[in-house]
Short mmCIF file of C-alpha atoms in Angstrom, two decimals:
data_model
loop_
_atom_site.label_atom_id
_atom_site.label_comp_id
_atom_site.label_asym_id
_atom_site.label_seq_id
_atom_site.Cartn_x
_atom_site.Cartn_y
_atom_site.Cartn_z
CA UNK A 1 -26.25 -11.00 21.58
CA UNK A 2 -26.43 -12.18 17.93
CA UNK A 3 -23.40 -14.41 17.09
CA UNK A 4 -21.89 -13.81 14.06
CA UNK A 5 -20.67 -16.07 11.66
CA UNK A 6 -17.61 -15.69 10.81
CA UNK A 7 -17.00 -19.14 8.74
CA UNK A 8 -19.26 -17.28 6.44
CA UNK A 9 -17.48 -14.19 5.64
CA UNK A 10 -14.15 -16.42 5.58
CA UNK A 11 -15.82 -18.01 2.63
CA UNK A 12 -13.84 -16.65 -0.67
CA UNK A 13 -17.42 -16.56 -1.96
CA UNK A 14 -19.13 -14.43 0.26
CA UNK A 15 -16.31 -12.44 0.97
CA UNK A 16 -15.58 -11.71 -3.08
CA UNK A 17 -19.35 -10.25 -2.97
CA UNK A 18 -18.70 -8.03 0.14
CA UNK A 19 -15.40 -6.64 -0.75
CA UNK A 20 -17.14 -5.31 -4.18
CA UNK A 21 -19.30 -3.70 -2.32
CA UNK A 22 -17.14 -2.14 0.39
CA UNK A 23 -15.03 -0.85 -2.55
CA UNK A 24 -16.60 2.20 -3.56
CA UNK A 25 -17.13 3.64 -0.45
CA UNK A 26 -12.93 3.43 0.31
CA UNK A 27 -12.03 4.48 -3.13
CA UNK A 28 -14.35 7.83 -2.58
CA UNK A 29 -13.51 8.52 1.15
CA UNK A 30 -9.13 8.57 0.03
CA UNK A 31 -9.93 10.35 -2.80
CA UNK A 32 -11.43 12.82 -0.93
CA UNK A 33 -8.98 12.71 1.94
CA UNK A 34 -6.34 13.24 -0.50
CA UNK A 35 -7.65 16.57 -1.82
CA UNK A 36 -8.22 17.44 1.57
CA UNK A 37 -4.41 16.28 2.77
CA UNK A 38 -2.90 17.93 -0.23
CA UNK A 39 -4.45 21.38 0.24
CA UNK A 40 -3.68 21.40 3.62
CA UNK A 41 0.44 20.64 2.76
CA UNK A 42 0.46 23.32 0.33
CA UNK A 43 -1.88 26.22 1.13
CA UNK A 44 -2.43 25.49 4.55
CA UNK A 45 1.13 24.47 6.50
CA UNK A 46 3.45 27.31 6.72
CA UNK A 47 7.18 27.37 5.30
CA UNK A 48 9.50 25.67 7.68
CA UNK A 49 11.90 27.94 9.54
CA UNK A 50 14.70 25.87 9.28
CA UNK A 51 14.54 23.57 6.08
CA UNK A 52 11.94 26.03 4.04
CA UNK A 53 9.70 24.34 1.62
CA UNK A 54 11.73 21.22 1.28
CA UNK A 55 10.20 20.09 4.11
CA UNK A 56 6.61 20.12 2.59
CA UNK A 57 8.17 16.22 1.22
CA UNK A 58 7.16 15.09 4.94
CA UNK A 59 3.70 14.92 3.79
CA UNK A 60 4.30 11.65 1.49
CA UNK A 61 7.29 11.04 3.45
CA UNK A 62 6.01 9.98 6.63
CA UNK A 63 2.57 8.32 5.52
CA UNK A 64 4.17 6.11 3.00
CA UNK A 65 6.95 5.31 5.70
CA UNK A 66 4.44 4.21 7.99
CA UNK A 67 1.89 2.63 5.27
CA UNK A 68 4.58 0.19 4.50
CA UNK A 69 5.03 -0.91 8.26
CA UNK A 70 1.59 -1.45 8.67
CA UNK A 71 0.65 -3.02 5.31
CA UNK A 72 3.99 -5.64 5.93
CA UNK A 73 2.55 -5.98 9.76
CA UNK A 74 -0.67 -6.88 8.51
CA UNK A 75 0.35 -8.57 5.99
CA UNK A 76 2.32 -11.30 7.55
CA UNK A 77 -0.09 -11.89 10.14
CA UNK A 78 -3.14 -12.68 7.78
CA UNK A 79 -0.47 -14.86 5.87
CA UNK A 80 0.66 -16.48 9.45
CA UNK A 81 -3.21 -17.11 10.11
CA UNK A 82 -3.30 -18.84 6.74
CA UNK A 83 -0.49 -21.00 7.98
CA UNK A 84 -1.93 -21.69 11.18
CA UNK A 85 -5.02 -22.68 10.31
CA UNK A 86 -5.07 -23.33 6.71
CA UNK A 87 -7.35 -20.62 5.83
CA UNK A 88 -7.45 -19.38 1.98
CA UNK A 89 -8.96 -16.40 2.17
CA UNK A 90 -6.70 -14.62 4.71
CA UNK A 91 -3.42 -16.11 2.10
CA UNK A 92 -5.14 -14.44 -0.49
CA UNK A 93 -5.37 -11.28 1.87
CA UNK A 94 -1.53 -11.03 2.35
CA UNK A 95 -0.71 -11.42 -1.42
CA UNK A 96 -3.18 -8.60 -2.30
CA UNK A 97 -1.69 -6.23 0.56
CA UNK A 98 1.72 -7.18 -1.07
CA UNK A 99 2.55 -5.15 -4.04
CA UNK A 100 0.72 -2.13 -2.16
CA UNK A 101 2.91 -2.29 0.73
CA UNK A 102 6.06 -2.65 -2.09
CA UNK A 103 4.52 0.79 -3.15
CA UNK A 104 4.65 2.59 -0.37
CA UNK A 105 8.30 1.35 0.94
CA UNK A 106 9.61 2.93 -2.59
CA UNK A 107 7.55 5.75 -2.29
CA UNK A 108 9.03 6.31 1.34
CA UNK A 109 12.84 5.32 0.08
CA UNK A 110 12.91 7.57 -3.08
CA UNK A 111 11.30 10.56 -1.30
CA UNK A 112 13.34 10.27 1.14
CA UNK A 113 15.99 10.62 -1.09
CA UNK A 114 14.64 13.86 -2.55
CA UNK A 115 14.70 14.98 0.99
CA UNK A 116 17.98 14.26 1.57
CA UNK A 117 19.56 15.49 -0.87
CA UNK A 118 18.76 18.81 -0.31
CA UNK A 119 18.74 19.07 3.17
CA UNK A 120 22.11 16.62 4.04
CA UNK A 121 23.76 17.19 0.95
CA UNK A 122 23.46 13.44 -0.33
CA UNK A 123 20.78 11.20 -2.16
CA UNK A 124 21.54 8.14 0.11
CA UNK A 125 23.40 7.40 3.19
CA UNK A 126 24.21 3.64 4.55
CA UNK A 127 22.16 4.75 8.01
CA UNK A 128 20.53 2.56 10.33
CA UNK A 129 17.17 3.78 9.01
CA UNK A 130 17.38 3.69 5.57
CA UNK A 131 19.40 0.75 5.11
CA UNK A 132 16.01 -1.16 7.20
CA UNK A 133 13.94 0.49 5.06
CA UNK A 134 16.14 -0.72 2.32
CA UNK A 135 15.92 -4.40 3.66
CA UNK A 136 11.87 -3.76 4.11
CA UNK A 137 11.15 -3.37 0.85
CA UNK A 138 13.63 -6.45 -0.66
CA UNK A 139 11.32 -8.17 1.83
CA UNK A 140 8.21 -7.33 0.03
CA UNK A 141 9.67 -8.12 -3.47
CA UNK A 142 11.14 -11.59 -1.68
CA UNK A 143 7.23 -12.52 -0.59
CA UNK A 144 6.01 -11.26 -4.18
CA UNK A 145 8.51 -12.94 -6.07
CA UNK A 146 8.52 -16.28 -3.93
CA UNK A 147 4.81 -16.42 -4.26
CA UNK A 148 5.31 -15.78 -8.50
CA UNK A 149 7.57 -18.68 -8.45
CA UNK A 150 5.42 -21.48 -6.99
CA UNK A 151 2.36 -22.61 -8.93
CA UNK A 152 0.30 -24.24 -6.47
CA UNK A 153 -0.99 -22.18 -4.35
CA UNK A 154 -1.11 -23.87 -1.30
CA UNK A 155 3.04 -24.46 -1.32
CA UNK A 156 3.38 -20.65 -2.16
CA UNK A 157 1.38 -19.30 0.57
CA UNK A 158 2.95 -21.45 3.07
CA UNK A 159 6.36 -20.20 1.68
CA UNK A 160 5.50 -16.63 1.21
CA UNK A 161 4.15 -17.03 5.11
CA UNK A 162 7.12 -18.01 6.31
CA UNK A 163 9.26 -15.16 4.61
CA UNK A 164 6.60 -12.89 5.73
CA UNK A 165 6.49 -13.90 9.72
CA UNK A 166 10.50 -14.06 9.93
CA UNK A 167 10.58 -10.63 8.28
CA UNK A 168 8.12 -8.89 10.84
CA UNK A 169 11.59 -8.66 13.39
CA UNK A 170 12.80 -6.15 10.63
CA UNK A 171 9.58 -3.83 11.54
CA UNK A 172 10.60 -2.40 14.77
CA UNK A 173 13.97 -2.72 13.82
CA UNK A 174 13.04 0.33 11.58
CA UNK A 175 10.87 2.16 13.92
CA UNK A 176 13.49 2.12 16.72
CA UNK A 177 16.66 2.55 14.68
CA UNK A 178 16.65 6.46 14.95
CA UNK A 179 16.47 5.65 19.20
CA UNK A 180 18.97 2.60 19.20
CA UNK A 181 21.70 4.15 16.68
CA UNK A 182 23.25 7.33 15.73
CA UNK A 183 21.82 8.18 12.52
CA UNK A 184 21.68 10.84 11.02
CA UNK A 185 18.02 10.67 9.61
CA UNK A 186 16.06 12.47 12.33
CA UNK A 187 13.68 11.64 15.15
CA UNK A 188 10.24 10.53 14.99
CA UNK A 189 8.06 13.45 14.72
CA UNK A 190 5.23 11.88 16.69
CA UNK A 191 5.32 9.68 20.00
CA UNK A 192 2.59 8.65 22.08
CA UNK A 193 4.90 9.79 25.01
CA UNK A 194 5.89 13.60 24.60
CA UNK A 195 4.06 16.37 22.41
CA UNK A 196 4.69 16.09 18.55
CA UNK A 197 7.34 18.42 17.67
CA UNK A 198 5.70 20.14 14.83
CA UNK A 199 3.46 22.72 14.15
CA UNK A 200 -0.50 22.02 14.24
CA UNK A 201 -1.11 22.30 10.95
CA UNK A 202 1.79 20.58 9.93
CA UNK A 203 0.71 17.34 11.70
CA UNK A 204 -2.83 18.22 11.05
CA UNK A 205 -1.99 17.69 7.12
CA UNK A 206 0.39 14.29 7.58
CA UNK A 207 -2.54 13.07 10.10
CA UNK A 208 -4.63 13.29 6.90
CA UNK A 209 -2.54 12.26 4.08
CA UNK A 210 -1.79 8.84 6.50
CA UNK A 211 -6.06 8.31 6.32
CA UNK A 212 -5.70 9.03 2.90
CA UNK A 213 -3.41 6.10 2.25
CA UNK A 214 -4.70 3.89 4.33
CA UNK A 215 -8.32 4.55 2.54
CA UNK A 216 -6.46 3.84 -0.85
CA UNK A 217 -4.56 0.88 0.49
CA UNK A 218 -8.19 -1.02 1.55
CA UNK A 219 -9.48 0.00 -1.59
CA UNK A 220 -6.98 -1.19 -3.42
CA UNK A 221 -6.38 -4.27 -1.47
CA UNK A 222 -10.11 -5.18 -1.94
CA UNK A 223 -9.84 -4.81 -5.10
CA UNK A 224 -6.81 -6.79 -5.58
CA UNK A 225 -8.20 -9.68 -3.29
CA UNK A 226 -11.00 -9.73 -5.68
CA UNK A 227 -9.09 -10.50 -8.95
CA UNK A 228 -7.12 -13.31 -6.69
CA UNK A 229 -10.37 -15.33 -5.41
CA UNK A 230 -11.71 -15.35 -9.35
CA UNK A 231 -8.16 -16.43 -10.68
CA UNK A 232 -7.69 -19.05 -7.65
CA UNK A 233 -11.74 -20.21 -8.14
CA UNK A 234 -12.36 -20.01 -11.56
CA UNK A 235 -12.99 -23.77 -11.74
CA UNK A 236 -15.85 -23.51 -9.16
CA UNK A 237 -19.80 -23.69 -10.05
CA UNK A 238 -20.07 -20.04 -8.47
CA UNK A 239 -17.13 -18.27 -10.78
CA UNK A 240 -19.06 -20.10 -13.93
CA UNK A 241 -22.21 -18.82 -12.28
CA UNK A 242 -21.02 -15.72 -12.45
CA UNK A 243 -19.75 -15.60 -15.72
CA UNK A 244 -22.78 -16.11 -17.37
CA UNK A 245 -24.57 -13.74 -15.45
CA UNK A 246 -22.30 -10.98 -16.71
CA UNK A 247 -23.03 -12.14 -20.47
CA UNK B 1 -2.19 31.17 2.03
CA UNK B 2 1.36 30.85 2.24
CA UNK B 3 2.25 31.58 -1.79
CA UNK B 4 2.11 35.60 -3.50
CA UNK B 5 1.77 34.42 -6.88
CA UNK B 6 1.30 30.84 -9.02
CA UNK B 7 4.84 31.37 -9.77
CA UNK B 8 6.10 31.57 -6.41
CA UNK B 9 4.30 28.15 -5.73
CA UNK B 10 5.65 26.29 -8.47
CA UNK B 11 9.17 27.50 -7.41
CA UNK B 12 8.60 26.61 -3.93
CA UNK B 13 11.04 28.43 -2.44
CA UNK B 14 14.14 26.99 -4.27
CA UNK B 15 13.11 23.36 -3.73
CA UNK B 16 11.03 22.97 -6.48
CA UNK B 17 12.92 19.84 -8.09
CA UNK B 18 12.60 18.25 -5.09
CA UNK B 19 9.50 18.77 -3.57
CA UNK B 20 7.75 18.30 -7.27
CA UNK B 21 9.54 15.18 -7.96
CA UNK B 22 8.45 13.57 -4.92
CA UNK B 23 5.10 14.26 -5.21
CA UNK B 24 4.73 13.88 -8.96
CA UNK B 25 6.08 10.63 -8.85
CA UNK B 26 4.44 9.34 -6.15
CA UNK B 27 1.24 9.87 -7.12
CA UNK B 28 2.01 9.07 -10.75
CA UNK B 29 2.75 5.42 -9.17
CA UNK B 30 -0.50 5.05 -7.44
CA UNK B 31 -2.12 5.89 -11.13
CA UNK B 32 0.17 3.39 -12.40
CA UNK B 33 -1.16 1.25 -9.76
CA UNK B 34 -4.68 1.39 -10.66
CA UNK B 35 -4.07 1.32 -14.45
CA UNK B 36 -2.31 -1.89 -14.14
CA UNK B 37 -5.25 -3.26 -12.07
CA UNK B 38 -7.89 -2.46 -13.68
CA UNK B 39 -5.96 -3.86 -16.62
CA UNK B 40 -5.77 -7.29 -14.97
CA UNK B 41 -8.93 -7.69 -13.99
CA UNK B 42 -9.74 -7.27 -17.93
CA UNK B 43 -7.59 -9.95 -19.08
CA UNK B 44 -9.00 -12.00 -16.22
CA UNK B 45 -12.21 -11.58 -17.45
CA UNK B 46 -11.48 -12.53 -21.25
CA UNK B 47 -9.69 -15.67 -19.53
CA UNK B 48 -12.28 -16.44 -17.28
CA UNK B 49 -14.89 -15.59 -20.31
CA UNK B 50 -13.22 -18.30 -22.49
CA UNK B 51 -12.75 -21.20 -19.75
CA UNK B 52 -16.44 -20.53 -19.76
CA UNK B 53 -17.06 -20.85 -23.38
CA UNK B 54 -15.13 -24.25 -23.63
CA UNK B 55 -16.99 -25.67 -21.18
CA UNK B 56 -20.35 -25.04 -22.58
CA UNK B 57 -18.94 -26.26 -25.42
CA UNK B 58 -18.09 -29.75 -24.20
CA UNK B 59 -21.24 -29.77 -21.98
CA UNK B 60 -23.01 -29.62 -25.48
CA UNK B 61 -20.99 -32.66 -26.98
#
């Protein structure tokens, strides 16, 4: 078996080259996958018995609700491996994920919103779901706005780290509030334990539209992570080297 | 196909306000997204460009 080094691809260096070239390839396949996702949510997925075409909101609804679990999952473990063992790249990994994960926690709080309004009668309710939700995404702007605030960026990432790990309790706080309280947002629409509770092509089109966003969020985050290890590096030989090869 | 005419689609049953809104201005902040970096990475460059430029230009001194 060939060992791989890993210490290599760690490297802000190396890694700045590779994520420029895995780019394209994300940015292409999401694109895609959106056209795909959208077609199927409108020409594809029937009208909903009960809430009508209202419900066709589920298909930015739910992906974006769970995009912005992941991305803060993720998230505050590369920035708790940058903690524990002092590595830069996987800081700089957790503040590019950042603002994306912001995103997608609006995106799943405002059309929510749009959701509610027509189906409970009000824009917001102080539930146990939303309200997490709510506290998610103050989260996010917390780690983006304590990481703005500190100039060197070794004392930022340890902060933003630390705001990051204590905030991961919040996570299945969210996923579980619908179980552990009354609420009146509704039930998760897929378990691992009993059949979803939606039509084929229903789930068949949020299935799709969750790739799709998790294809944009890699592309996006490489792309991000990118602009961070030039603005962190730009005093090093290989950023100069770099420079004048572009001229 | 689940719509008899473009009309009926863009009325979407009633909920067209809120079914457009949500999508319209979701996606409309991913675009905003990638404007904005794409737009840093250009003023990184200029920066980056310049820090270059002064250096050459004390290595020459």
């Amino acid at each position: 078996m060939s060992k791989i080094n890993w210490y290599k691809y760690s490297a802000p260096v190396t890694f700045y080259g590779l994520a420029g070239k895995m780019f394209p390839g994300f940015a292409i396949l999401s694109a895609i996958l959106f056209a795909i996702g959208l077609y199927i949510s409108f020409f594809v997925a029937p009208t909903d018995a009960t809430q009508g075409d209202a419900y066709r909101i589920i298909f930015i609804h739910v992906p974006a609700a769970w995009m912005s679990m992941f991305i803060y999952v993720v998230m505050a473990a590369y920035a708790g491996i940058g903690l524990a063992f002092n590595t830069r790249l996987s800081a700089m990994m957790a503040q590019a994920l950042a603002p994306t994960g912001a995103l997608f926690c609006f995106i799943a709080l405002f059309t929510g919103s749009f959701w509610g309004k027509p189906m409970w009668g009000a824009w917001w309710v102080w539930d146990a779901r939303l309200t997490s939700q709510l506290i998610l995404f103050f989260l996010y702007v917390g780690f983006i706005s304590l990481q703005a605030a500190i100039d060197d960026p070794r004392r930022s990432d340890r902060a933003g780290a630390l705001i990051a790990l204590v905030g991961v309790i919040n996570v299945p706080i969210i996923y579980f509030s619908v179980k552990w309280w009354n609420t009146l947002h509704q039930g998760a629409s897929i378990s691992l334990t009993k059949a979803p509770s939606m039509a084929h092509t229903m789930l068949l089109g949020m299935l799709i539209m969750a790739l799709a966003c998790w294809m944009y969020t890699i592309a996006v985050a490489l792309y991000r992570v990118r602009l961070i290890i030039l603005e962190r590096e730009r005093n090093s030989t290989w950023v100069s080297d770099l420079m004048k090869e572009m001229k | 196909m689940n719509w008899g005419s473009f009309s009926a689609f863009l009325h979407m049953g009633g909920y067209a306000f809120y079914v457009w809104s949500s999508f319209g201005l979701s996606f409309a902040l991913l675009a905003f997204e990638l404007v904005q970096l794409s737009l840093r990475k250009r003023t990184l460059l200029k920066r980056l460009g310049q820090i270059q430029k002064l250096n050459e230009h004390r290595g020459n001194k």
